Amino acid sequence: MRLLYSLAIAISMYSRIPVPTVDWNEKNMKYAMCFFPVVGVITGLLQAGAGYLILEYTSFGKLFFAAVMTLIPVLVTGGIHLDGYADTIDALSSYGDREKKLQILKDPHTGAFAVIGLCVYFVAVLAMWSEAELWMLPMAACIYPFSRSLSGISVVSFQAAKNSGLLRTFQDGAQKMRVRIVLIIWACICAGIMLCFGGQQGGSFVIVAAAVIAAALLVFVYYHWMSRKKFGGTTGDLAGYFLQVCELATLAAIVLAGKII
């Protein structure tokens, strides 16, 4: 029952999917982060299903397809990670010291650089999806739980920049070692599924899966370096920033590598 409570906390926190309300107490928070990738699984399945229906059974053009693919993750999550992405863009663009950047992360107002960053992000995602093909959908569906697995690993592994905040709440409540192991298993399963999909398409398509995994890990390394150097550790906003950048980078890897081979 405790695991179901942890699942409900993860889904209610990181998505707009309605679930029963449970208490955010220490026992229920222990394994909540283990279920963070479940939101990614739901997102990926919705995208793959919608994409397959549009491409196979309708006469809509690629722009409509790309728009639907771009909007589904936003509708599922309610934009919670995009908020962190926007705040981080504002903070990084300030070129202030560490304390100034952390203050900007807490500022509820949206700056000009955040708006510009969001516009660039959505244009890039829309462009990538407009070039996607039907065979790419199963592999693309895996990037959402994969990126959340890596984000969760960072939450229970990286140093926190602040002694308060939502990320610190999850850090303090988690059974870190067990959660880390579960999330690593999640990441390995996602990587394995992508490699299997690539193998089913043909030997050369395994390169596409390898490119996706490499892109995600490179973004993860950058995120670790950036969060420590620029902010003194990670925060919930930075975790959201990583998630959005990772999703874009892995989607770009699928499309670009898929077009090259």
Short mmCIF file of C-alpha atoms in Angstrom, two decimals:
data_model
loop_
_atom_site.label_atom_id
_atom_site.label_comp_id
_atom_site.label_asym_id
_atom_site.label_seq_id
_atom_site.Cartn_x
_atom_site.Cartn_y
_atom_site.Cartn_z
CA MET A 1 0.00 0.00 0.00
CA ARG A 2 2.87 2.37 0.75
CA LEU A 3 4.16 1.88 -2.78
CA LEU A 4 0.76 2.82 -4.18
CA TYR A 5 0.84 5.97 -2.07
CA SER A 6 4.32 6.74 -3.43
CA LEU A 7 3.04 6.18 -6.96
CA ALA A 8 0.14 8.57 -6.36
CA ILE A 9 2.51 11.24 -5.03
CA ALA A 10 4.79 10.96 -8.06
CA ILE A 11 1.94 11.13 -10.56
CA SER A 12 0.13 13.97 -8.79
CA MET A 13 3.32 16.01 -8.45
CA TYR A 14 4.70 15.57 -11.95
CA SER A 15 1.57 15.36 -14.08
CA ARG A 16 -2.00 16.56 -14.45
CA ILE A 17 -3.34 13.01 -14.32
CA PRO A 18 -6.00 12.78 -11.58
CA VAL A 19 -5.11 10.38 -8.76
CA PRO A 20 -6.43 9.92 -5.19
CA THR A 21 -5.03 12.40 -2.68
CA VAL A 22 -2.57 10.95 -0.17
CA ASP A 23 -0.56 12.44 2.68
CA TRP A 24 2.92 13.64 1.85
CA ASN A 25 4.45 12.10 4.95
CA GLU A 26 7.88 10.53 5.39
CA LYS A 27 6.71 6.95 4.82
CA ASN A 28 4.84 7.79 1.63
CA MET A 29 7.71 9.90 0.26
CA LYS A 30 10.39 7.21 0.63
CA TYR A 31 9.93 5.69 -2.79
CA ALA A 32 7.98 8.38 -4.65
CA MET A 33 10.91 9.14 -6.95
CA CYS A 34 11.00 5.49 -8.06
CA PHE A 35 7.73 6.13 -9.87
CA PHE A 36 8.77 9.34 -11.59
CA PRO A 37 9.44 7.47 -14.88
CA VAL A 38 5.84 6.19 -14.85
CA VAL A 39 4.76 9.67 -15.96
CA GLY A 40 7.20 9.29 -18.85
CA VAL A 41 5.74 5.90 -19.76
CA ILE A 42 2.26 7.40 -19.93
CA THR A 43 3.51 10.33 -22.02
CA GLY A 44 5.38 8.07 -24.40
CA LEU A 45 2.44 5.71 -24.90
CA LEU A 46 0.07 8.60 -25.58
CA GLN A 47 2.47 10.08 -28.10
CA ALA A 48 3.15 6.80 -29.87
CA GLY A 49 -0.57 6.02 -30.06
CA ALA A 50 -1.57 9.47 -31.27
CA GLY A 51 1.29 9.61 -33.75
CA TYR A 52 0.47 6.20 -35.20
CA LEU A 53 -3.19 7.12 -35.65
CA ILE A 54 -2.38 10.45 -37.30
CA LEU A 55 0.24 9.07 -39.69
CA GLU A 56 -1.56 5.86 -40.61
CA TYR A 57 -5.26 6.66 -40.48
CA THR A 58 -5.68 10.36 -41.24
CA SER A 59 -4.78 12.72 -44.04
CA PHE A 60 -3.42 15.42 -41.77
CA GLY A 61 -0.08 16.91 -42.78
CA LYS A 62 3.24 16.80 -40.97
CA LEU A 63 2.69 20.18 -39.31
CA PHE A 64 -0.46 18.95 -37.56
CA PHE A 65 1.34 15.76 -36.54
CA ALA A 66 4.30 17.74 -35.17
CA ALA A 67 2.03 20.10 -33.24
CA VAL A 68 0.19 17.22 -31.55
CA MET A 69 3.47 15.50 -30.66
CA THR A 70 4.81 18.75 -29.22
CA LEU A 71 1.73 19.46 -27.12
CA ILE A 72 1.10 16.01 -25.60
CA PRO A 73 3.97 16.18 -23.05
CA VAL A 74 2.86 19.67 -22.02
CA LEU A 75 -0.73 18.53 -21.52
CA VAL A 76 0.34 15.50 -19.48
CA THR A 77 2.74 17.36 -17.20
CA GLY A 78 0.96 20.70 -17.06
CA GLY A 79 4.25 22.38 -17.96
CA ILE A 80 5.88 21.84 -14.54
CA HIS A 81 9.27 21.04 -16.08
CA LEU A 82 8.99 23.85 -18.61
CA ASP A 83 8.65 26.24 -15.68
CA GLY A 84 12.00 25.06 -14.36
CA TYR A 85 13.50 25.31 -17.83
CA ALA A 86 12.31 28.91 -18.20
CA ASP A 87 13.57 29.93 -14.74
CA THR A 88 16.95 28.36 -15.42
CA ILE A 89 17.28 30.14 -18.76
CA ASP A 90 16.60 33.43 -16.96
CA ALA A 91 19.18 32.64 -14.27
CA LEU A 92 21.89 31.55 -16.71
CA SER A 93 21.27 34.58 -18.90
CA SER A 94 21.74 36.97 -15.98
CA TYR A 95 25.49 36.23 -15.74
CA GLY A 96 25.20 37.12 -12.07
CA ASP A 97 26.96 35.41 -9.20
CA ARG A 98 25.69 32.20 -7.62
CA GLU A 99 23.40 33.92 -5.14
CA LYS A 100 21.92 36.12 -7.84
CA LYS A 101 21.15 33.07 -9.98
CA LEU A 102 19.47 31.29 -7.07
CA GLN A 103 17.37 34.38 -6.37
CA ILE A 104 16.22 34.44 -9.99
CA LEU A 105 15.17 30.79 -9.72
CA LYS A 106 12.89 31.73 -6.82
CA ASP A 107 11.47 34.81 -8.57
CA PRO A 108 7.87 34.08 -9.70
CA HIS A 109 8.13 36.59 -12.53
CA THR A 110 9.06 35.48 -16.05
CA GLY A 111 11.90 37.34 -17.69
CA ALA A 112 12.49 38.13 -21.35
CA PHE A 113 15.18 35.47 -21.72
CA ALA A 114 12.78 32.82 -20.40
CA VAL A 115 10.22 33.74 -23.04
CA ILE A 116 12.86 33.67 -25.76
CA GLY A 117 14.17 30.34 -24.48
CA LEU A 118 10.69 28.80 -24.51
CA CYS A 119 10.02 30.03 -28.04
CA VAL A 120 13.31 28.57 -29.26
CA TYR A 121 12.57 25.31 -27.45
CA PHE A 122 9.12 24.83 -28.96
CA VAL A 123 10.31 25.75 -32.46
CA ALA A 124 13.12 23.19 -32.15
CA VAL A 125 10.79 20.45 -30.89
CA LEU A 126 8.22 21.24 -33.59
CA ALA A 127 10.94 21.11 -36.25
CA MET A 128 12.24 17.75 -35.01
CA TRP A 129 8.78 16.17 -34.94
CA SER A 130 7.99 17.50 -38.42
CA GLU A 131 10.85 15.33 -39.71
CA ALA A 132 9.98 12.23 -37.67
CA GLU A 133 8.89 9.01 -39.36
CA LEU A 134 6.57 6.24 -38.24
CA TRP A 135 9.34 3.80 -37.30
CA MET A 136 10.80 6.37 -34.90
CA LEU A 137 7.71 6.51 -32.67
CA PRO A 138 8.47 3.48 -30.42
CA MET A 139 12.01 4.70 -29.81
CA ALA A 140 10.79 8.26 -29.19
CA ALA A 141 8.30 6.96 -26.64
CA CYS A 142 11.21 5.63 -24.57
CA ILE A 143 12.93 9.00 -24.20
CA TYR A 144 10.35 10.20 -21.68
CA PRO A 145 10.85 7.51 -19.01
CA PHE A 146 14.57 7.47 -19.84
CA SER A 147 15.01 11.20 -19.23
CA ARG A 148 12.97 10.99 -16.01
CA SER A 149 15.10 8.10 -14.80
CA LEU A 150 18.22 10.23 -15.21
CA SER A 151 16.52 13.24 -13.63
CA GLY A 152 15.49 11.13 -10.65
CA ILE A 153 19.04 9.80 -10.30
CA SER A 154 20.29 13.38 -10.12
CA VAL A 155 17.74 14.24 -7.41
CA VAL A 156 18.98 11.46 -5.10
CA SER A 157 22.65 11.77 -6.07
CA PHE A 158 23.60 15.40 -6.71
CA GLN A 159 24.29 17.94 -4.00
CA ALA A 160 21.35 20.28 -3.37
CA ALA A 161 21.99 23.98 -3.93
CA LYS A 162 19.56 24.95 -1.15
CA ASN A 163 18.47 23.56 2.20
CA SER A 164 14.82 24.05 1.30
CA GLY A 165 12.54 23.63 -1.67
CA LEU A 166 10.65 20.82 -3.35
CA LEU A 167 13.74 18.97 -4.52
CA ARG A 168 15.19 18.97 -1.02
CA THR A 169 11.85 17.63 0.26
CA PHE A 170 12.13 14.65 -2.08
CA GLN A 171 15.82 14.20 -1.22
CA ASP A 172 15.19 14.17 2.52
CA GLY A 173 12.23 11.83 2.25
CA ALA A 174 13.79 9.31 -0.12
CA GLN A 175 15.57 6.06 0.62
CA LYS A 176 18.40 7.28 -1.59
CA MET A 177 20.35 4.09 -2.22
CA ARG A 178 17.28 1.98 -3.03
CA VAL A 179 15.71 4.72 -5.12
CA ARG A 180 18.97 5.20 -7.03
CA ILE A 181 19.16 1.48 -7.82
CA VAL A 182 15.54 1.39 -9.01
CA LEU A 183 16.08 4.42 -11.25
CA ILE A 184 19.26 2.95 -12.73
CA ILE A 185 17.23 -0.19 -13.54
CA TRP A 186 14.59 2.02 -15.15
CA ALA A 187 17.28 3.72 -17.27
CA CYS A 188 18.83 0.40 -18.31
CA ILE A 189 15.44 -1.02 -19.29
CA CYS A 190 14.65 2.05 -21.41
CA ALA A 191 18.06 1.90 -23.08
CA GLY A 192 17.63 -1.81 -23.73
CA ILE A 193 14.19 -1.31 -25.28
CA MET A 194 15.54 1.38 -27.59
CA LEU A 195 18.39 -0.89 -28.68
CA CYS A 196 15.88 -3.69 -29.32
CA PHE A 197 13.70 -1.42 -31.44
CA GLY A 198 16.78 -0.39 -33.39
CA GLY A 199 17.76 -4.01 -33.90
CA GLN A 200 14.31 -4.91 -35.21
CA GLN A 201 14.63 -2.22 -37.88
CA GLY A 202 18.04 -3.51 -38.95
CA GLY A 203 21.60 -3.56 -37.69
CA SER A 204 22.38 0.01 -38.72
CA PHE A 205 19.39 1.34 -36.77
CA VAL A 206 21.06 0.27 -33.53
CA ILE A 207 23.30 3.27 -34.18
CA VAL A 208 20.25 5.51 -33.78
CA ALA A 209 19.50 4.02 -30.35
CA ALA A 210 23.15 4.36 -29.36
CA ALA A 211 23.08 8.01 -30.46
CA VAL A 212 20.01 8.63 -28.29
CA ILE A 213 21.63 7.06 -25.23
CA ALA A 214 24.86 8.99 -25.84
CA ALA A 215 22.96 12.28 -26.23
CA ALA A 216 21.12 11.74 -22.94
CA LEU A 217 24.31 10.89 -21.06
CA LEU A 218 26.13 13.91 -22.49
CA VAL A 219 23.32 16.20 -21.36
CA PHE A 220 23.41 14.51 -17.95
CA VAL A 221 27.16 15.18 -17.62
CA TYR A 222 26.64 18.80 -18.68
CA TYR A 223 23.82 19.17 -16.17
CA HIS A 224 26.01 17.89 -13.33
CA TRP A 225 28.85 20.26 -14.27
CA MET A 226 26.58 23.27 -14.83
CA SER A 227 24.57 22.83 -11.64
CA ARG A 228 27.68 22.58 -9.48
CA LYS A 229 29.62 25.39 -11.17
CA LYS A 230 26.80 27.89 -11.70
CA PHE A 231 24.51 27.16 -8.74
CA GLY A 232 26.50 25.17 -6.19
CA GLY A 233 24.22 22.15 -6.65
CA THR A 234 20.92 21.20 -8.15
CA THR A 235 17.38 22.45 -7.51
CA GLY A 236 13.92 21.49 -8.69
CA ASP A 237 14.10 24.11 -11.44
CA LEU A 238 17.44 22.80 -12.65
CA ALA A 239 16.06 19.25 -12.69
CA GLY A 240 13.21 20.49 -14.88
CA TYR A 241 15.70 22.27 -17.14
CA PHE A 242 17.67 19.06 -17.54
CA LEU A 243 14.54 17.07 -18.34
CA GLN A 244 13.47 19.42 -21.14
CA VAL A 245 16.95 19.69 -22.65
CA CYS A 246 17.40 15.92 -22.44
CA GLU A 247 14.09 15.28 -24.20
CA LEU A 248 15.01 17.72 -26.98
CA ALA A 249 18.52 16.32 -27.38
CA THR A 250 17.34 12.71 -27.53
CA LEU A 251 14.54 13.53 -29.97
CA ALA A 252 17.07 15.35 -32.16
CA ALA A 253 19.36 12.32 -31.98
CA ILE A 254 16.56 10.03 -33.16
CA VAL A 255 15.58 12.25 -36.08
CA LEU A 256 19.05 13.33 -37.21
CA ALA A 257 20.68 9.93 -36.84
CA GLY A 258 17.65 8.29 -38.43
CA LYS A 259 17.91 10.56 -41.46
CA ILE A 260 21.65 9.99 -41.85
CA ILE A 261 21.78 6.19 -41.78
#
